[in-house]
Coordinates of C-alpha atoms in Angstrom, one line a residue:
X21 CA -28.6 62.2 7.6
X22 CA -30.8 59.1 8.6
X23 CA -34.2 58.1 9.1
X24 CA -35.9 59.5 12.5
X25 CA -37.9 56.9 14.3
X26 CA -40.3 57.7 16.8
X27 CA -38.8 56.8 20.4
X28 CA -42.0 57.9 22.6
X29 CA -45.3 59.4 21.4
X30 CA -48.3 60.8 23.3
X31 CA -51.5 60.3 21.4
X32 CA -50.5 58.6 18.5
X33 CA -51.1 55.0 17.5
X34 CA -48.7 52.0 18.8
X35 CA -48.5 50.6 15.0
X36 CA -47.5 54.4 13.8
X37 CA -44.5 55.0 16.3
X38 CA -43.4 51.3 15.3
X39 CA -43.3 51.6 11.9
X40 CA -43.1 55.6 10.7
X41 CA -39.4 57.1 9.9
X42 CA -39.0 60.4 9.0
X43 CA -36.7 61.4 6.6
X44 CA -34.4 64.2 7.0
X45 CA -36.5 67.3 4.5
X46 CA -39.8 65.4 5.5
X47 CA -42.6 67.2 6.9
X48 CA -42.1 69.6 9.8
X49 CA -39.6 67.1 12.0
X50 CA -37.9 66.0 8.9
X51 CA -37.3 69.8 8.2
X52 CA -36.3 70.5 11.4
X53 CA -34.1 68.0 12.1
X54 CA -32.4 68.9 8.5
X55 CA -32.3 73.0 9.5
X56 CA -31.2 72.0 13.0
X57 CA -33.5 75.2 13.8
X58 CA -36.8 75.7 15.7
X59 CA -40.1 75.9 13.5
X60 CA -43.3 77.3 15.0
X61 CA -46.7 77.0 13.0
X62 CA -49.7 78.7 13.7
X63 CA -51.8 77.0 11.1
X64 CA -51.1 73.7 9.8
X65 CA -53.4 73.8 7.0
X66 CA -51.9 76.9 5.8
X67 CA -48.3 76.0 5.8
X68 CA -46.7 73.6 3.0
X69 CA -44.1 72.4 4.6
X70 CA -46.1 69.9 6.7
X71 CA -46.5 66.7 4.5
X72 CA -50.3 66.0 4.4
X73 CA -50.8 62.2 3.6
X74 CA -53.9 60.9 1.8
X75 CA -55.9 58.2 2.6
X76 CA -55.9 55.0 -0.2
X77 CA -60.2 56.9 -0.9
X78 CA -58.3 60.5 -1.8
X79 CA -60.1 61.9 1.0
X80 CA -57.2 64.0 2.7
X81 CA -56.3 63.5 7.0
X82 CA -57.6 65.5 8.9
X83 CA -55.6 67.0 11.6
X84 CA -56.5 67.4 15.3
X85 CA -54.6 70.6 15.7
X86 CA -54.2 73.8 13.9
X87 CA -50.6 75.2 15.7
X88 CA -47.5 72.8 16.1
X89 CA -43.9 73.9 17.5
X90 CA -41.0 71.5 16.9
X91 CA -37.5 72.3 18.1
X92 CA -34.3 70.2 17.1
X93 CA -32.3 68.0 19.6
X94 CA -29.1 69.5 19.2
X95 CA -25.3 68.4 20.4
X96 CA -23.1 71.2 19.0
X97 CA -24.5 71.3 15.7
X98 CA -25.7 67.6 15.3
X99 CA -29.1 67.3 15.7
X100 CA -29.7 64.0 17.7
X101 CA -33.5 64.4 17.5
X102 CA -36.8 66.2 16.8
X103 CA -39.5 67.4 20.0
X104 CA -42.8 67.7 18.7
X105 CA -45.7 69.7 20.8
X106 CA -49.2 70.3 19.4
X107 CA -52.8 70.1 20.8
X108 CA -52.2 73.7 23.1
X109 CA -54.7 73.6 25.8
X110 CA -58.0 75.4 24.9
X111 CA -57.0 75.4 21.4
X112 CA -55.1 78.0 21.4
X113 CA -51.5 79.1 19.3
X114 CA -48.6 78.7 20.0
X115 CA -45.9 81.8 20.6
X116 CA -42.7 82.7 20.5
X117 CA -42.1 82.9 24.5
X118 CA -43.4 78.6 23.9
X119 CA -40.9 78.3 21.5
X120 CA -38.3 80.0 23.4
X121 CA -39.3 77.4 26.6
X122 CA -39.5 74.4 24.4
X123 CA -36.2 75.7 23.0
X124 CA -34.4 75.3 26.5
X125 CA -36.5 72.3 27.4
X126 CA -34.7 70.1 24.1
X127 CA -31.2 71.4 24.9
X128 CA -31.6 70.0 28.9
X129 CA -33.0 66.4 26.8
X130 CA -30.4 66.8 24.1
X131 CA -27.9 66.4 26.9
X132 CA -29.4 62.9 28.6
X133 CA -30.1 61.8 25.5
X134 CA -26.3 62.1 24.1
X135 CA -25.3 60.7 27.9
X136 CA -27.5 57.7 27.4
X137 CA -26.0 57.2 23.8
X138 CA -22.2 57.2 25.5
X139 CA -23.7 55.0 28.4
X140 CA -24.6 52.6 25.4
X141 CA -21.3 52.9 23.7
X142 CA -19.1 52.2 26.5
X143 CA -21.4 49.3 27.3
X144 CA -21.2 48.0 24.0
X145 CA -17.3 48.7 23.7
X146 CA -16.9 47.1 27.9
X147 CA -18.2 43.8 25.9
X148 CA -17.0 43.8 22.5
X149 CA -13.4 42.7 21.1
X150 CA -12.6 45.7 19.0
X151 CA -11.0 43.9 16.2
X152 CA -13.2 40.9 15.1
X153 CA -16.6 42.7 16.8
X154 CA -17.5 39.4 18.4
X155 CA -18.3 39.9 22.7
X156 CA -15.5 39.7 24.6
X157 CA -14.5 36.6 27.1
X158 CA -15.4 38.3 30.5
X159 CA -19.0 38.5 28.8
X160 CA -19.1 34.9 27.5
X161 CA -18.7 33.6 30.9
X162 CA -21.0 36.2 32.7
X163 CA -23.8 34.9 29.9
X164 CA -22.4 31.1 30.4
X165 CA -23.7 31.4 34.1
X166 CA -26.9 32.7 33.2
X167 CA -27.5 30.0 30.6
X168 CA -26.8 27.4 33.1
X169 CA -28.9 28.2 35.7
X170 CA -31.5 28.8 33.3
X171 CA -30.0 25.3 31.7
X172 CA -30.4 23.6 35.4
X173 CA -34.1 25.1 36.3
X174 CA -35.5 24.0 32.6
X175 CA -33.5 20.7 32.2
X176 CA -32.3 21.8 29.1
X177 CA -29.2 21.0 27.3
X178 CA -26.5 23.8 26.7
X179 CA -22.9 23.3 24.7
X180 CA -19.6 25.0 24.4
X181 CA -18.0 25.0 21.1
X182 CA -14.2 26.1 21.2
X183 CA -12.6 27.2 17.6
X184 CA -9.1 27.4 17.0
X185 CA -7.6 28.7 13.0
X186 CA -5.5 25.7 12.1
X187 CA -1.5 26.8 11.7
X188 CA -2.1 30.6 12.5
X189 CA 1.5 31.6 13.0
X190 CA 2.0 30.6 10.0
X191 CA -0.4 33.2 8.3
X192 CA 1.0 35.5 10.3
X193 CA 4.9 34.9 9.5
X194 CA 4.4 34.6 6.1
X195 CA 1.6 37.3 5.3
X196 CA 2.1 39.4 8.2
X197 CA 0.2 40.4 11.1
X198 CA -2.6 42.7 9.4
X199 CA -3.3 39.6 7.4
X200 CA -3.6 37.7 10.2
X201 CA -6.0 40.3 11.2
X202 CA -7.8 40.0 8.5
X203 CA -8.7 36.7 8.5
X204 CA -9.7 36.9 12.4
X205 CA -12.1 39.2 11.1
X206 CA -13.6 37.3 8.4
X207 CA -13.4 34.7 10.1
X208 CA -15.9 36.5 12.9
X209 CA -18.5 37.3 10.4
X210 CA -18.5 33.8 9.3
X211 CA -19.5 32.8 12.8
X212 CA -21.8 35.2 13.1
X213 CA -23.5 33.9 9.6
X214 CA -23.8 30.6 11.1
X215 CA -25.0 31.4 14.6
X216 CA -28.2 31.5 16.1
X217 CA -29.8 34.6 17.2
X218 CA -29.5 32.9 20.5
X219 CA -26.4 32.0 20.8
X220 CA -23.1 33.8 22.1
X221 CA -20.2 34.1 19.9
X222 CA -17.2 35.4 21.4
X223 CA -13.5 35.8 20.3
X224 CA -11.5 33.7 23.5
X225 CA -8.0 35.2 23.0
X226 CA -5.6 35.3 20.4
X227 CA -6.8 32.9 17.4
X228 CA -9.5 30.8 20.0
X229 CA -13.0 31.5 19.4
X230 CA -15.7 30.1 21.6
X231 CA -19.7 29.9 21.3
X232 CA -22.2 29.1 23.5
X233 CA -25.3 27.0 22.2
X234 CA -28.1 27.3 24.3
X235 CA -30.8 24.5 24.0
X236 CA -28.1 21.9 22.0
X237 CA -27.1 18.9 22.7
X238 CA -24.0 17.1 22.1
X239 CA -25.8 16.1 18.4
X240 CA -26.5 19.3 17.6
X241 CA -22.8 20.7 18.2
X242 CA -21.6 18.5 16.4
X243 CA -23.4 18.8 13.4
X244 CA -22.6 22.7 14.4
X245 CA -19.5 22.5 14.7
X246 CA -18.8 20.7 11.3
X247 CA -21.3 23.6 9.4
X248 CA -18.8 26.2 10.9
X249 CA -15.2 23.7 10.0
X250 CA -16.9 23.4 6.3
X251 CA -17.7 27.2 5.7
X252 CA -14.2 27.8 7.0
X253 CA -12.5 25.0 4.8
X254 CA -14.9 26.6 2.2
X255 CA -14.3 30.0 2.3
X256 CA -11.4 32.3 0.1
X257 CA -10.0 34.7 2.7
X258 CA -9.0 38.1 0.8
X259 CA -5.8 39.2 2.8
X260 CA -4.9 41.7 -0.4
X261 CA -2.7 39.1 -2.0
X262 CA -3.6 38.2 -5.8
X263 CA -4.8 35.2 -4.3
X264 CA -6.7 34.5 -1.7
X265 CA -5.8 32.3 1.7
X266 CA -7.6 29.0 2.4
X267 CA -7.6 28.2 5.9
X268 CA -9.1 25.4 8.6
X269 CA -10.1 25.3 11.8
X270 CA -10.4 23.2 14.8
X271 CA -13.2 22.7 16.6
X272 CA -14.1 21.3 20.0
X273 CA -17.3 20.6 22.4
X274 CA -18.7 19.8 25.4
X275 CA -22.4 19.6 26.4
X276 CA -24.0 20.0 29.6
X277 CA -24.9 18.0 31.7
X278 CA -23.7 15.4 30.0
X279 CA -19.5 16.8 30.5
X280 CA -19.9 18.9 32.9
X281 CA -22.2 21.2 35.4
X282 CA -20.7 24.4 36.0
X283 CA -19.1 26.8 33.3
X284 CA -15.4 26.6 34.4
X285 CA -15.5 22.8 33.8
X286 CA -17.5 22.6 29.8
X287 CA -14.8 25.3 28.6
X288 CA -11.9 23.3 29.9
X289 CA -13.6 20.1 28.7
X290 CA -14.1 21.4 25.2
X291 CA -10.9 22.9 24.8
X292 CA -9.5 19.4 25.5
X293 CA -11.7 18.3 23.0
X294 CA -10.1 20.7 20.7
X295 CA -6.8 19.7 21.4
X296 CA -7.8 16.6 20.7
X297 CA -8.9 17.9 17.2
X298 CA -5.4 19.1 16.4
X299 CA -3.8 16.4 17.6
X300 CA -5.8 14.2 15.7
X301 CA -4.5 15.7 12.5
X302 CA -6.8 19.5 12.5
X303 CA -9.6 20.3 10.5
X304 CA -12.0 18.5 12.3
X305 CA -14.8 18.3 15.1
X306 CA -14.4 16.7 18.1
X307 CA -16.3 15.9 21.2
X308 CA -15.2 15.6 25.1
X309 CA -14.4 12.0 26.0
X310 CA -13.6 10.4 29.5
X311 CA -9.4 10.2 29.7
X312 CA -8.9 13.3 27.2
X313 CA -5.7 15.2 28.5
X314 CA -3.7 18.4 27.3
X315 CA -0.5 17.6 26.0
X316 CA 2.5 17.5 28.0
X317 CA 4.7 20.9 27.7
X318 CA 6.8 19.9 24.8
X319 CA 4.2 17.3 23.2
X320 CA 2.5 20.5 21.9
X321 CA 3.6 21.3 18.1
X322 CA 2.5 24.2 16.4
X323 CA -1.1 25.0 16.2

């Protein structure tokens, strides 16, 4: 049972549909959406149930209408929402043949809305990485387009941070693999902590993270870059040992346009960068440079 909010309202205020939630038990959609059953009133003013608010004067609302019918919303037995008619023309009351209509009217709307709410789930699932929450790669680079050409028309700068947890196999060979899980996780709330409400944070594959930072320049991922290495250094990871796991990370960046001008080439440039990080002895932030190159198949040790 949660608080209703008012998706669409005829008549009522803007500020009121932003703000009111209706408690499940309060006033007439309150108690129908915590009956689940249909609730016909002839007379408002004669009927308890409907929560009458005072003023901060004491002087009591008044009500434009006299008879109200609300119906529930209803999936099964779960009661998605609350429909609300008043105001019947010429003033008059509402009966049980409206009731009956509305009735069949909210189970046709139940429907769309319960098919919007899976619409929005299987978007949200299409573009999320199920373990850490963080989007997905496939929608990191469909954003990373869009954030260019915006980027390109506005002359603005734009970065690509790449994150990789320092000597993961080893957390996962000694602690096992739901450990290792566990610290992806934690690890993806961190970022999130330290992200803008702008920026994309997505989990790249495996133990590789990446984040896009729109309006950043090659300053400013550096100094975010090493706010994210610190609060990782920082941080005790609970993987339901007695003690907890301290880890690092790796990071790497590159900034358009100053390493790149299309998508494809600032994620291959930063991930240089970041191989440059672990190369360079881990737990630190590094940016692309001119002549960086990825390790020769066997140069690679362990990451």
């Amino acid at each position: 049972s949660v608080a209703l909010p008012i998706p669409h309202a005829e008549g009522l205020p803007p500020e009121v549909i932003e703000q009111v939630r209706v408690q499940p038990g309060q006033g007439v959609s309150g108690w129908v959406a915590e009956h689940g059953e249909p609730l016909l009133i002839e007379d408002i003013t004669r009927d308890g149930r409907f929560a009458r608010r005072e003023r901060s004067g004491g002087q009591q609302r008044k009500y434009t209408t006299r008879s109200l019918l609300s119906v529930p919303l209803l999936i099964g037995t779960e009661v998605v929402g609350v429909l609300n008619v008043n105001n019947k023309a010429s003033n008059a009351v509402f009966t049980e043949r409206d009731r009956d209509n509305l009735t069949l009217l909210a189970s046709q709307a139940a429907v769309s809305v319960e098919n919007a709410r899976l619409y929005e789930t299987l978007q949200r699932l299409a573009v999320t990485d199920p373990l850490t929450k963080l989007f997905r790669r496939n929608y990191f680079e469909e954003q990373m387009d869009a954030e260019l050409g915006r980027s390109r028309r506005y002359r603005r700068a734009l970065s690509v941070l790449m994150l990789d947890i320092d000597h993961f196999k080893r957390v996962n060979d000694t602690y096992g693999h739901q450990a290792g899980d566990m610290v992806l996780q934690a690890l993806a709330g961190l970022l999130r902590r330290y992200g803008r409400k702008d920026d994309v944070i997505a989990r790249f594959g495996g133990e590789e993270f990446c984040a896009l930072l729109v309006e950043t320049d090659p300053d400013g991922a550096k100094l975010a870059g090493e706010r994210i290495r610190e609060a990782a250094a920082a941080f005790a990871f609970d993987v339901g040992r007695a003690e907890p796991l301290k880890i690092t990370v790796s990071v790497g960046y590159a900034s358009f346009p100053l390493h790149g001008e299309d998508g494809n080439q600032l994620v291959a440039r930063a991930d240089l960068a970041l191989y440059a990080a672990k190369h360079g002895g881990r737990d630190q932030v590094r940016g692309y440079e001119t002549g960086l190159e990825m390790p020769q198949e066997g140069d690679s040790d362990e990451r």
